[in-house]
């Protein structure tokens, strides 16, 4: 299999896209800040996991008892 310089093209081709589709996808990802996307995904997982509610309840309890 041909390896391309752009890792997104390589991944897209491995998923079955042709090179033209893969290049178009890579072009549309060029301006994405992936660190921000990863942080956002982690935040969403945190909220969806129910851990946020537990942490929020603990924080409220501490605030109430610290005054």
PDB file of C-alpha atoms in Angstrom:
ATOM      1  CA  UNK A   1       0.000   0.000   0.000  1.00  0.00           C
ATOM      2  CA  UNK A   2       1.222   3.483  -0.809  1.00  0.00           C
ATOM      3  CA  UNK A   3       2.107   5.668   2.177  1.00  0.00           C
ATOM      4  CA  UNK A   4       1.274   9.353   1.865  1.00  0.00           C
ATOM      5  CA  UNK A   5       2.952  12.201   3.744  1.00  0.00           C
ATOM      6  CA  UNK A   6      -0.302  13.313   5.331  1.00  0.00           C
ATOM      7  CA  UNK A   7      -1.393  10.960   8.134  1.00  0.00           C
ATOM      8  CA  UNK A   8      -5.046  11.817   7.516  1.00  0.00           C
ATOM      9  CA  UNK A   9      -4.753  10.702   3.904  1.00  0.00           C
ATOM     10  CA  UNK A  10      -3.152   7.434   5.048  1.00  0.00           C
ATOM     11  CA  UNK A  11      -5.917   6.820   7.555  1.00  0.00           C
ATOM     12  CA  UNK A  12      -8.647   7.687   5.064  1.00  0.00           C
ATOM     13  CA  UNK A  13      -7.177   5.422   2.390  1.00  0.00           C
ATOM     14  CA  UNK A  14      -6.976   2.581   4.923  1.00  0.00           C
ATOM     15  CA  UNK A  15     -10.675   3.128   5.624  1.00  0.00           C
ATOM     16  CA  UNK A  16     -11.408   2.644   1.939  1.00  0.00           C
ATOM     17  CA  UNK A  17     -11.534   6.163   0.501  1.00  0.00           C
ATOM     18  CA  UNK A  18      -9.844   6.770  -2.806  1.00  0.00           C
ATOM     19  CA  UNK A  19      -6.894   9.171  -2.868  1.00  0.00           C
ATOM     20  CA  UNK A  20      -8.967  12.124  -4.181  1.00  0.00           C
ATOM     21  CA  UNK A  21     -11.550  11.765  -1.382  1.00  0.00           C
ATOM     22  CA  UNK A  22      -8.770  11.352   1.153  1.00  0.00           C
ATOM     23  CA  UNK A  23      -6.969  14.479  -0.066  1.00  0.00           C
ATOM     24  CA  UNK A  24     -10.189  16.507   0.118  1.00  0.00           C
ATOM     25  CA  UNK A  25     -10.736  15.299   3.667  1.00  0.00           C
ATOM     26  CA  UNK A  26      -7.135  16.101   4.621  1.00  0.00           C
ATOM     27  CA  UNK A  27      -7.513  19.578   3.151  1.00  0.00           C
ATOM     28  CA  UNK A  28     -10.607  20.209   5.266  1.00  0.00           C
ATOM     29  CA  UNK A  29      -8.753  19.099   8.422  1.00  0.00           C
ATOM     30  CA  UNK A  30      -5.758  21.371   7.836  1.00  0.00           C
ATOM     31  CA  UNK A  31      -7.042  24.170  10.069  1.00  0.00           C
ATOM     32  CA  UNK A  32      -8.315  22.065  12.959  1.00  0.00           C
ATOM     33  CA  UNK A  33      -6.560  22.407  16.302  1.00  0.00           C
ATOM     34  CA  UNK A  34      -6.532  18.755  17.331  1.00  0.00           C
ATOM     35  CA  UNK A  35      -5.433  19.498  20.908  1.00  0.00           C
ATOM     36  CA  UNK A  36      -8.650  21.481  21.365  1.00  0.00           C
ATOM     37  CA  UNK A  37     -10.699  18.691  19.819  1.00  0.00           C
ATOM     38  CA  UNK A  38      -9.135  16.151  22.187  1.00  0.00           C
ATOM     39  CA  UNK A  39      -9.811  18.396  25.203  1.00  0.00           C
ATOM     40  CA  UNK A  40     -13.397  18.925  24.082  1.00  0.00           C
ATOM     41  CA  UNK A  41     -13.916  15.168  23.658  1.00  0.00           C
ATOM     42  CA  UNK A  42     -12.530  14.553  27.153  1.00  0.00           C
ATOM     43  CA  UNK A  43     -14.861  17.224  28.557  1.00  0.00           C
ATOM     44  CA  UNK A  44     -17.864  15.640  26.847  1.00  0.00           C
ATOM     45  CA  UNK A  45     -16.885  12.192  28.173  1.00  0.00           C
ATOM     46  CA  UNK A  46     -16.510  13.686  31.663  1.00  0.00           C
ATOM     47  CA  UNK A  47     -19.976  15.242  31.582  1.00  0.00           C
ATOM     48  CA  UNK A  48     -21.577  12.129  30.107  1.00  0.00           C
ATOM     49  CA  UNK A  49     -19.888   9.751  32.558  1.00  0.00           C
ATOM     50  CA  UNK A  50     -21.785  11.074  35.565  1.00  0.00           C
ATOM     51  CA  UNK A  51     -18.501  11.922  37.292  1.00  0.00           C
ATOM     52  CA  UNK A  52     -19.199  15.632  36.825  1.00  0.00           C
ATOM     53  CA  UNK A  53     -22.370  15.370  38.914  1.00  0.00           C
ATOM     54  CA  UNK A  54     -20.508  13.511  41.680  1.00  0.00           C
ATOM     55  CA  UNK A  55     -17.700  16.089  41.678  1.00  0.00           C
ATOM     56  CA  UNK A  56     -20.202  18.952  41.636  1.00  0.00           C
ATOM     57  CA  UNK A  57     -22.121  17.490  44.592  1.00  0.00           C
ATOM     58  CA  UNK A  58     -18.871  17.046  46.542  1.00  0.00           C
ATOM     59  CA  UNK A  59     -17.845  20.613  45.748  1.00  0.00           C
ATOM     60  CA  UNK A  60     -21.219  21.965  46.913  1.00  0.00           C
ATOM     61  CA  UNK A  61     -20.980  19.916  50.113  1.00  0.00           C
ATOM     62  CA  UNK A  62     -17.471  21.258  50.811  1.00  0.00           C
ATOM     63  CA  UNK A  63     -18.548  24.844  50.115  1.00  0.00           C
ATOM     64  CA  UNK A  64     -21.483  24.482  52.487  1.00  0.00           C
ATOM     65  CA  UNK A  65     -19.323  23.124  55.306  1.00  0.00           C
ATOM     66  CA  UNK A  66     -16.353  25.453  54.835  1.00  0.00           C
ATOM     67  CA  UNK A  67     -18.293  28.669  55.505  1.00  0.00           C
TER      68      UNK A  67
END
